[in-house]
Each structure stands twice: as C-alpha cells, then as structure tokens.
Coordinates of N, CA and C in Angstrom, one line a residue:
X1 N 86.8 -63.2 -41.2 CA 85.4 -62.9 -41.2 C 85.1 -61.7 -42.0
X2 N 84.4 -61.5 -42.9 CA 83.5 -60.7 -43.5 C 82.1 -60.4 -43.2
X3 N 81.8 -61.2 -42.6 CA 79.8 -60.1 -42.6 C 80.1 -59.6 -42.1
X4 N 79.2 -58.7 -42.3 CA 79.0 -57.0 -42.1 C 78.2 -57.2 -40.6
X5 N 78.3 -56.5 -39.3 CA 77.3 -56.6 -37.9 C 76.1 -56.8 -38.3
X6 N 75.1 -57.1 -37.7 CA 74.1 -56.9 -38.3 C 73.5 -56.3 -37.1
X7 N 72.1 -55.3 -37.6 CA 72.0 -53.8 -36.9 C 71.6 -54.4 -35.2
X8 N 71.4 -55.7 -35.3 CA 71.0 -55.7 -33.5 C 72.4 -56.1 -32.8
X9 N 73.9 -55.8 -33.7 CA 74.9 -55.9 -32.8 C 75.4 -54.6 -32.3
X10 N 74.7 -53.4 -32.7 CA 74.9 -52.3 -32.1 C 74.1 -51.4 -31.9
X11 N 74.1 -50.2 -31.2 CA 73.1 -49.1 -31.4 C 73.1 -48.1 -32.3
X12 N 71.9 -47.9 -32.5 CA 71.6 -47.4 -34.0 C 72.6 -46.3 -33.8
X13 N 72.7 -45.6 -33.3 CA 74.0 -44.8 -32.8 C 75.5 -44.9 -33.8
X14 N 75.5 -46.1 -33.8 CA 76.5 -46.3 -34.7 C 76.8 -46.3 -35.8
X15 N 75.4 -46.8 -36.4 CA 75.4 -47.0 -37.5 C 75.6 -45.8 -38.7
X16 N 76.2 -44.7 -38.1 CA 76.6 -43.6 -39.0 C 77.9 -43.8 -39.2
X17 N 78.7 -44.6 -38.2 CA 80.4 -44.9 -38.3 C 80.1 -46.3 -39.8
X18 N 79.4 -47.0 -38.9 CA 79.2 -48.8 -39.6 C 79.7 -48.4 -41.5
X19 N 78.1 -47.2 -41.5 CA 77.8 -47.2 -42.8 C 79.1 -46.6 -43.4
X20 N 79.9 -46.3 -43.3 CA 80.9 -45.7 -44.0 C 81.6 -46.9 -44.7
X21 N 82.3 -48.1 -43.9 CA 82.8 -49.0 -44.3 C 82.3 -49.9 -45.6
X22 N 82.6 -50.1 -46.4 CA 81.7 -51.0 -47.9 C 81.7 -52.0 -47.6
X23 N 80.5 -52.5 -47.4 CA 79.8 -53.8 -47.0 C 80.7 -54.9 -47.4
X24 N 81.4 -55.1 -48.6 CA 82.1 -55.6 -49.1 C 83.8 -56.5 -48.4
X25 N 83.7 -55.1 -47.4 CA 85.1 -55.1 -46.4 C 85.3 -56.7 -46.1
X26 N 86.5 -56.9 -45.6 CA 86.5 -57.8 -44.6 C 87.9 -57.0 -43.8
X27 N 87.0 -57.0 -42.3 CA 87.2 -55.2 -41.7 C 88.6 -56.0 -41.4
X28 N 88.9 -56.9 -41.1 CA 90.8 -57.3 -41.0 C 91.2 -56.0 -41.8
X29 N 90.9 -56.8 -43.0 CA 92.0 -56.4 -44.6 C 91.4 -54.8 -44.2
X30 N 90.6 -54.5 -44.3 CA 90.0 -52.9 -44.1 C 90.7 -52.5 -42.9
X31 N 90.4 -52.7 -41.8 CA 91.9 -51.6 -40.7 C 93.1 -51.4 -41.7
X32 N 93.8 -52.5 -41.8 CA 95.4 -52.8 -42.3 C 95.3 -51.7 -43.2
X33 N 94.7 -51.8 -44.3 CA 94.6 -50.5 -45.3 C 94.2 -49.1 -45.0
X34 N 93.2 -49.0 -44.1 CA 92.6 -48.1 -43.9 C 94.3 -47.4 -42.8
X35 N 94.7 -47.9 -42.3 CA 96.5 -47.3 -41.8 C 97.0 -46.4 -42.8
X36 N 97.1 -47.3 -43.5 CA 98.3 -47.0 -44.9 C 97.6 -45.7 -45.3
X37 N 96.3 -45.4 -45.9 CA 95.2 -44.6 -46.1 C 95.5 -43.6 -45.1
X38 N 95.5 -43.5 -44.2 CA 95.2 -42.3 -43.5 C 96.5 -41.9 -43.0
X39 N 97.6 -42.7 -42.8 CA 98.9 -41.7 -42.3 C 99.4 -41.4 -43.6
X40 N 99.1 -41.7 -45.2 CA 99.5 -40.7 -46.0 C 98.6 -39.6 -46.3
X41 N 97.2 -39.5 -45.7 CA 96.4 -38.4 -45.3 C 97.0 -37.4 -45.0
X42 N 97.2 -37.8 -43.0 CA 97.4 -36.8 -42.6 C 98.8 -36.6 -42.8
X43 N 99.6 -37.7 -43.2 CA 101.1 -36.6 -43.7 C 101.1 -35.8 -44.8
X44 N 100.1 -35.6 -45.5 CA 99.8 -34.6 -46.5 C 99.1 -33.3 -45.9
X45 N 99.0 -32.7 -45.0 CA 98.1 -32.0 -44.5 C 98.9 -30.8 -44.0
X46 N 98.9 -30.1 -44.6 CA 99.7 -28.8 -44.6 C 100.1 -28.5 -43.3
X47 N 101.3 -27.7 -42.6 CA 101.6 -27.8 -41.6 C 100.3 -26.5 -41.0
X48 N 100.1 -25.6 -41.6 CA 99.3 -24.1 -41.3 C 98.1 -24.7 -41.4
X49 N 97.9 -25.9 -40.8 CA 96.4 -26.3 -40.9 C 96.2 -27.3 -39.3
X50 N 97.5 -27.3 -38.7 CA 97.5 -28.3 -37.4 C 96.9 -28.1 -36.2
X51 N 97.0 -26.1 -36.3 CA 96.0 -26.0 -35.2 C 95.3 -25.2 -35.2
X52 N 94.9 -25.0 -36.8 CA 93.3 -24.3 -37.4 C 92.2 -24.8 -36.7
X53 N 91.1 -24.0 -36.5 CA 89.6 -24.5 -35.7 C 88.9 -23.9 -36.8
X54 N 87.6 -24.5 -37.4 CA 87.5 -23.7 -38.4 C 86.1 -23.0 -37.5
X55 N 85.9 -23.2 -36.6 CA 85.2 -22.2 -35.8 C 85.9 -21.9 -34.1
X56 N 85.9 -21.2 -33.3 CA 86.3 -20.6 -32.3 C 86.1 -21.9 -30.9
X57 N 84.7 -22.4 -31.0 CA 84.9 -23.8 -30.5 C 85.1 -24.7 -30.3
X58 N 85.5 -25.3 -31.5 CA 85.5 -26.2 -32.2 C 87.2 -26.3 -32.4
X59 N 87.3 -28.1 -32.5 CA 88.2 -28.4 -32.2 C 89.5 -28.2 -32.9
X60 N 91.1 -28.3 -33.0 CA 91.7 -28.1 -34.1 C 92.3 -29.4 -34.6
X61 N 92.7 -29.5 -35.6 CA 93.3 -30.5 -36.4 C 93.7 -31.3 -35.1
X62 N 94.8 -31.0 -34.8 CA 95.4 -31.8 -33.8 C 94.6 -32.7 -32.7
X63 N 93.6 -31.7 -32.0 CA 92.8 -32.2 -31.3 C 91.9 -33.4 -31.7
X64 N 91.4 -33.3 -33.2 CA 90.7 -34.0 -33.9 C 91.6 -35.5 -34.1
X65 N 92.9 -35.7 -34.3 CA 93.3 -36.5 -34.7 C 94.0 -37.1 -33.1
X66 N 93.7 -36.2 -32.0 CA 93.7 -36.5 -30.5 C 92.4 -37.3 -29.9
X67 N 91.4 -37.1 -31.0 CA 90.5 -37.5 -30.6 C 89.8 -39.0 -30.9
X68 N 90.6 -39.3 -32.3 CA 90.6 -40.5 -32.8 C 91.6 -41.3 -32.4
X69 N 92.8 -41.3 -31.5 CA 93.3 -41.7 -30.8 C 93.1 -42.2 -29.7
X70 N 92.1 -41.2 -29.0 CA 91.7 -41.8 -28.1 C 90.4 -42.7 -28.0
X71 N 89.2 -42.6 -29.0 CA 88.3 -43.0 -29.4 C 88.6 -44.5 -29.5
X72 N 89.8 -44.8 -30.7 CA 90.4 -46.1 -30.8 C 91.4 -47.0 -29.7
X73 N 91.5 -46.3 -29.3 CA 92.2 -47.2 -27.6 C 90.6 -47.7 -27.1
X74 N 90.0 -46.6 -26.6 CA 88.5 -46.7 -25.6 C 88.2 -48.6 -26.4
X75 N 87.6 -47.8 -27.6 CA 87.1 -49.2 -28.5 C 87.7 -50.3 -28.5
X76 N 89.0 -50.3 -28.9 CA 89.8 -51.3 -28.6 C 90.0 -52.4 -27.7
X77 N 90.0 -51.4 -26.3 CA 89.7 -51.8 -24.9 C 88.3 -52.9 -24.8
X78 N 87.0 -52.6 -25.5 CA 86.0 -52.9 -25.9 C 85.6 -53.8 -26.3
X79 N 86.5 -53.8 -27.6 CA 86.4 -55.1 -28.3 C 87.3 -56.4 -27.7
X80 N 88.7 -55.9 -26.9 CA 89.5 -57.0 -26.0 C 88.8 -57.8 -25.2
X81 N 87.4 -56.6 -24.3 CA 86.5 -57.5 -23.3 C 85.6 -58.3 -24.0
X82 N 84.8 -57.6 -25.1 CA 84.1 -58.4 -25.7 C 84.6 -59.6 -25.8
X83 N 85.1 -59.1 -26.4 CA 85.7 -60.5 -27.3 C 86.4 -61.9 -26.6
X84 N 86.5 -61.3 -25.7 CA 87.1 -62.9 -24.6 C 85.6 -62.9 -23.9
X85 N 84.6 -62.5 -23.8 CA 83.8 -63.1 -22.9 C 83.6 -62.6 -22.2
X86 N 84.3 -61.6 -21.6 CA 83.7 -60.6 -20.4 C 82.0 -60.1 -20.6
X87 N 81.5 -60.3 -19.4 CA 80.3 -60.0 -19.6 C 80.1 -58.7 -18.9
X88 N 80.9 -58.3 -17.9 CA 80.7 -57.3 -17.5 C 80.5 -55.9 -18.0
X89 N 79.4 -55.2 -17.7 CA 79.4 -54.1 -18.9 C 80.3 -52.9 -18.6
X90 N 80.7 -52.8 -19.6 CA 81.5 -51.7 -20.0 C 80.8 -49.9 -20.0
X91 N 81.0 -49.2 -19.3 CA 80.9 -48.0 -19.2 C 81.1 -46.9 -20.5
X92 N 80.5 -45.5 -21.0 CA 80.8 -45.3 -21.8 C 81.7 -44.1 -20.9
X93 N 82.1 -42.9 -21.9 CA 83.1 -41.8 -21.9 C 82.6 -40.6 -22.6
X94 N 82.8 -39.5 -21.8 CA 82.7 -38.5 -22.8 C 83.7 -37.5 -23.7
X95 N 83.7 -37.7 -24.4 CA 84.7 -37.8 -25.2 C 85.1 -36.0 -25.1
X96 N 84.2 -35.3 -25.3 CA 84.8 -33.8 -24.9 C 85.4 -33.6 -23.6
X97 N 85.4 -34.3 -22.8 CA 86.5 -34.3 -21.3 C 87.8 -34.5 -21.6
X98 N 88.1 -35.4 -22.7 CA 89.2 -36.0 -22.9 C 90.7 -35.0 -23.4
X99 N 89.7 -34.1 -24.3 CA 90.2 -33.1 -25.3 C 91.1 -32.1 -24.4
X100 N 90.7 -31.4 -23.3 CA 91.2 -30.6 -22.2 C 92.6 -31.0 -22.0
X101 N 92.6 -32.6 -21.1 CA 94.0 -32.9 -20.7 C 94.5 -33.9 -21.4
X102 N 94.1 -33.7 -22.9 CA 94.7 -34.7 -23.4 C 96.0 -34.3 -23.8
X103 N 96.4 -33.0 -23.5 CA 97.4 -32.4 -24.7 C 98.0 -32.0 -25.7
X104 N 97.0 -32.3 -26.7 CA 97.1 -32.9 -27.9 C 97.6 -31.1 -28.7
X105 N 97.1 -29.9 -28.4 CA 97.3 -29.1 -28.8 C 98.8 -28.8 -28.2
X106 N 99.6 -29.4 -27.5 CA 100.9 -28.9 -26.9 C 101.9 -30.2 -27.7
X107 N 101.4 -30.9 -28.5 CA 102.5 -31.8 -28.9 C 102.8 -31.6 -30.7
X108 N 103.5 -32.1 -31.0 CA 104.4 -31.5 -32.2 C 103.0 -32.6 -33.4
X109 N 102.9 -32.6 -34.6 CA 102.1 -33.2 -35.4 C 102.8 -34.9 -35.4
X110 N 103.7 -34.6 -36.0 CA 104.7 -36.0 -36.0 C 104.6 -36.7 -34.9
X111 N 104.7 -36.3 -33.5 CA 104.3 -37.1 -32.7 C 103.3 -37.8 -32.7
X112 N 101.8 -37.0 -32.5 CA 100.5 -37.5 -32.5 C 100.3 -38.8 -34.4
X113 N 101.5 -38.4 -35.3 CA 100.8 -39.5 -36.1 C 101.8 -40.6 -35.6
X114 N 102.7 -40.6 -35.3 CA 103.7 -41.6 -34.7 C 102.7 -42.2 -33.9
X115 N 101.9 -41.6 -32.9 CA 101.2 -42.7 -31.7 C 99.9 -43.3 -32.9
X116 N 99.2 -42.7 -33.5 CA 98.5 -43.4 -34.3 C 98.9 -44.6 -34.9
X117 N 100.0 -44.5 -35.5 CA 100.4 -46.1 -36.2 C 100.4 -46.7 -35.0
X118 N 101.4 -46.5 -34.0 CA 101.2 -47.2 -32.7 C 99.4 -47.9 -32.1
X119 N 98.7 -46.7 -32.4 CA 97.7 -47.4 -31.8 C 97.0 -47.8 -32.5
X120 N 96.5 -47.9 -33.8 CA 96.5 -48.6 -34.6 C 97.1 -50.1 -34.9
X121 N 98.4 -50.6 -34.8 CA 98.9 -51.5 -34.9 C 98.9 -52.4 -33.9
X122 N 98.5 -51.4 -32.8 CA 97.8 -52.6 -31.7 C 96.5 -52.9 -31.9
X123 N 95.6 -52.1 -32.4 CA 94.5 -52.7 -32.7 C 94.2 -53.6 -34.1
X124 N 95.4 -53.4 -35.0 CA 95.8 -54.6 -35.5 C 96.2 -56.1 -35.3
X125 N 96.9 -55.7 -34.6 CA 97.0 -57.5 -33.9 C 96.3 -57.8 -32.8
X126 N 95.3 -57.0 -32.3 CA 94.1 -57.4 -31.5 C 93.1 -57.8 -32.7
X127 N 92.8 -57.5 -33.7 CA 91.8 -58.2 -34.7 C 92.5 -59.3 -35.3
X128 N 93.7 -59.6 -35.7 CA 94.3 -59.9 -36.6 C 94.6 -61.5 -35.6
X129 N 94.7 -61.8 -34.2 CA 94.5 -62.7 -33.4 C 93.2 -63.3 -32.7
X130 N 92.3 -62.3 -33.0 CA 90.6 -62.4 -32.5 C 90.6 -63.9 -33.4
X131 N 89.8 -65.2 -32.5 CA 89.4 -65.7 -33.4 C 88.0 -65.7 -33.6
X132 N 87.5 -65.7 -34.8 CA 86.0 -65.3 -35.4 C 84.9 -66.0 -34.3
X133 N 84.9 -66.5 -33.5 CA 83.6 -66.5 -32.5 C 84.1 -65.9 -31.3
X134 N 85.4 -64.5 -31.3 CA 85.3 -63.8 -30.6 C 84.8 -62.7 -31.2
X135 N 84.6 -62.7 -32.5 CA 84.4 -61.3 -32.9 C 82.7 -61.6 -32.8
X136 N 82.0 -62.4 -32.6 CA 80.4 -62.5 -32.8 C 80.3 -62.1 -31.4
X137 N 81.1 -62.6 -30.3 CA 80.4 -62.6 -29.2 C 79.7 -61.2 -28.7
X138 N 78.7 -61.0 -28.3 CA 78.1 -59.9 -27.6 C 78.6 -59.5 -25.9
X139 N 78.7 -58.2 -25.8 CA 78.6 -57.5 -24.9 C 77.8 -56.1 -24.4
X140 N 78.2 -55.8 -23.4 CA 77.5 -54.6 -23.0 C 78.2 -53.1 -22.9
X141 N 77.9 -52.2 -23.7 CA 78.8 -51.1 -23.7 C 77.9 -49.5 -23.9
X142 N 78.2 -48.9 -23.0 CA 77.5 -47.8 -22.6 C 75.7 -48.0 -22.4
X143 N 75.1 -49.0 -21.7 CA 74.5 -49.7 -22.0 C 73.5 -50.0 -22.8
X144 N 74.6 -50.4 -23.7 CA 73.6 -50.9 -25.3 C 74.4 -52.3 -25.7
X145 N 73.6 -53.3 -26.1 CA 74.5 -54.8 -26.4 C 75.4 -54.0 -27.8
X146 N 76.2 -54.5 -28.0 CA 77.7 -54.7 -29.2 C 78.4 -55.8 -29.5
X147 N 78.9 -56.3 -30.3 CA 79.3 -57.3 -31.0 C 80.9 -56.9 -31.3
X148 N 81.7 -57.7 -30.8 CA 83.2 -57.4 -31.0 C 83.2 -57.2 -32.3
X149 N 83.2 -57.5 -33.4 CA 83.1 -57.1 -34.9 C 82.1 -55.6 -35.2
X150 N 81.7 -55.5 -34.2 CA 81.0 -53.9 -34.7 C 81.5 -53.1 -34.0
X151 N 82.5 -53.7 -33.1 CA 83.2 -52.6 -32.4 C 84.7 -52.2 -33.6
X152 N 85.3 -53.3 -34.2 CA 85.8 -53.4 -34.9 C 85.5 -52.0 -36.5
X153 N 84.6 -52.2 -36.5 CA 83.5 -52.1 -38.1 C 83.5 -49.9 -37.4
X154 N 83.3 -49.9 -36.4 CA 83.1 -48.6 -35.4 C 84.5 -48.3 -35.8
X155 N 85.5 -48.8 -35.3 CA 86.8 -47.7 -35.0 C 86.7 -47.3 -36.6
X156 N 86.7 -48.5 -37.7 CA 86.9 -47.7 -38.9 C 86.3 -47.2 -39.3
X157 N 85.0 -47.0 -39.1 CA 84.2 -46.2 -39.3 C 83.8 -44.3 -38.9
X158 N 84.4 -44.8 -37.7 CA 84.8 -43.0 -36.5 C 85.7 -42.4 -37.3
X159 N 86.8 -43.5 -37.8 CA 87.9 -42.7 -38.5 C 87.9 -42.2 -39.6
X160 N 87.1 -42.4 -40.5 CA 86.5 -42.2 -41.8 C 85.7 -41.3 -41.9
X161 N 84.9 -41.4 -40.4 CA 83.7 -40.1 -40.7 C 84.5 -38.7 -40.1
X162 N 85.5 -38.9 -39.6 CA 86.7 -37.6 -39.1 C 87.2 -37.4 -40.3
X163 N 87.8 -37.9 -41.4 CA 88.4 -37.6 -42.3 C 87.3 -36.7 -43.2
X164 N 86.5 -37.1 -43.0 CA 85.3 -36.4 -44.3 C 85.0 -34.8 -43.8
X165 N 84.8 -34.7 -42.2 CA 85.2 -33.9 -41.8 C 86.1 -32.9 -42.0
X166 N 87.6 -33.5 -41.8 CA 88.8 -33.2 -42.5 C 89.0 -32.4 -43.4
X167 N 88.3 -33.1 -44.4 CA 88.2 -32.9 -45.5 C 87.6 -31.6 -45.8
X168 N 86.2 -31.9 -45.2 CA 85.1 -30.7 -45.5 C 85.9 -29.3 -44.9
X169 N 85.7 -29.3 -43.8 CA 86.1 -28.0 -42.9 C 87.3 -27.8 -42.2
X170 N 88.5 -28.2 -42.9 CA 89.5 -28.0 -42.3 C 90.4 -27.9 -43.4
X171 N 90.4 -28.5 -44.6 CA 91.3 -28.0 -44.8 C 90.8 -27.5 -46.6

C-alpha cells in the first residue's frame, strides 16, 4: 500500500510527523530503510554527545533516542489494535512520565541502539504482515479516530522529526 493517510485518518496533531515522510513513500519500503538510515545515524554520533542536554531541562541524547523507543512500541501497540479490528479506544500517554523511569540515562549507548533495531524490527513485521484493509481500518486513539497506516506514516515520521532535532541542537 502506498497512499499517503488522508488528513481525516488522523489528528491534525500529527500531521507534523505525517508531513515529514515523501508522499511518494510506500511506508513498508520507507520503515525498512528508514532502519538502515538511522542506526548509521546514531552510530555516527560522537560518544561526548550521549548525555549532552543542550539546555538544563531538556532532554539528553540518550533520553531522546529513549524516547523514540518508547513512542514506537506505544504506536505499534496502536496500530496491532487498529489494525485487527479492535474497536475499543485506546488511551493516550504522557510521554514526559516515561523519561524519569525509563532509565535511559543509566544505560550504555549500544544498548539503547541494540533495542531500537529490536523495536523496530518488530514493528517491521507487524507492517510487513498487516494486510492492506488492515492498514485502512479506523480506530480510536487518545480520542481522536486514526487509521492503522497513519499510525504507521506517525512512527516514521516522530523519528524523523527527532533526528532533525538531532541534528539541529545536539549535535
């Protein structure tokens, strides 16, 4: 499947992740690459940069790539219910709770990208098995309707707009 969500499968909310992805994608082939793309990212990423904050609040490398970890499970989770049918709505998360006990600042860098391919590769073969009228189907998530494929179109999109981040103010 290739089309792109279209804007009544999500809340406008999203559509700052969506837009990152090229319309063009077909978000399968786009996750699978977008892998390859980012663990030679962040294995390029100086080690004196893992638990820089570039302000006193604000999160550090580590935490940030703790935080797309867990972002991509949540979603994942998301798209599994969607996607078979579950109608029941799904709750949202705040994602600054997470950061505290996540641990993410007490674990070595290579770990945290080791779990990424991990969690990534599950959310690989959760799209990569979806069949295409599970990725249309609608659900309810934080409650706003979503479309298993824009949940999809989301994770690569969250990850993309962290990287630019990344990019900008970290390193």
């Amino acid at each position: 499947m290739t089309d792109y969500p279209l804007p009544d499968e999500y809340a406008p909310y999203y559509f700052s992740y969506i837009r990152l992805v090229p319309k063009e994608s077909d978000i399968r082939a786009f996750l699978t690459q977008q892998q390859g793309e980012l663990e030679g990212f962040f294995r390029n990423i100086p080690s004196d940069k893992y638990d820089f904050r570039y302000q006193p609040e604000k999160w550090s490398l580590k935490e940030v790539l703790g935080h797309i970890l867990d972002t991509e499970r949540i979603m994942t989770y998301r798209a599994l219910r969607i996607g078979r049918g579950d109608e029941t709505p799904i709750e949202g998360f705040e994602q600054d709770g997470y950061i505290p006990t996540g641990g993410f600042a007490n674990r070595s860098w290579e770990n945290l990208l080791g779990e990424f391919s991990t969690v990534r590769a599950s959310t690989l073969s959760l799209i990569q098995n979806m069949p295409d009228e599970g990725l249309l189907q609608l659900g309810i998530a934080n409650g706003k309707p979503v479309s298993c494929r824009a949940v999809f179109y989301i994770i690569a999109g969250h990850a993309l707009y962290h990287r630019q981040i990344i990019e900008e103010k970290y390193l």
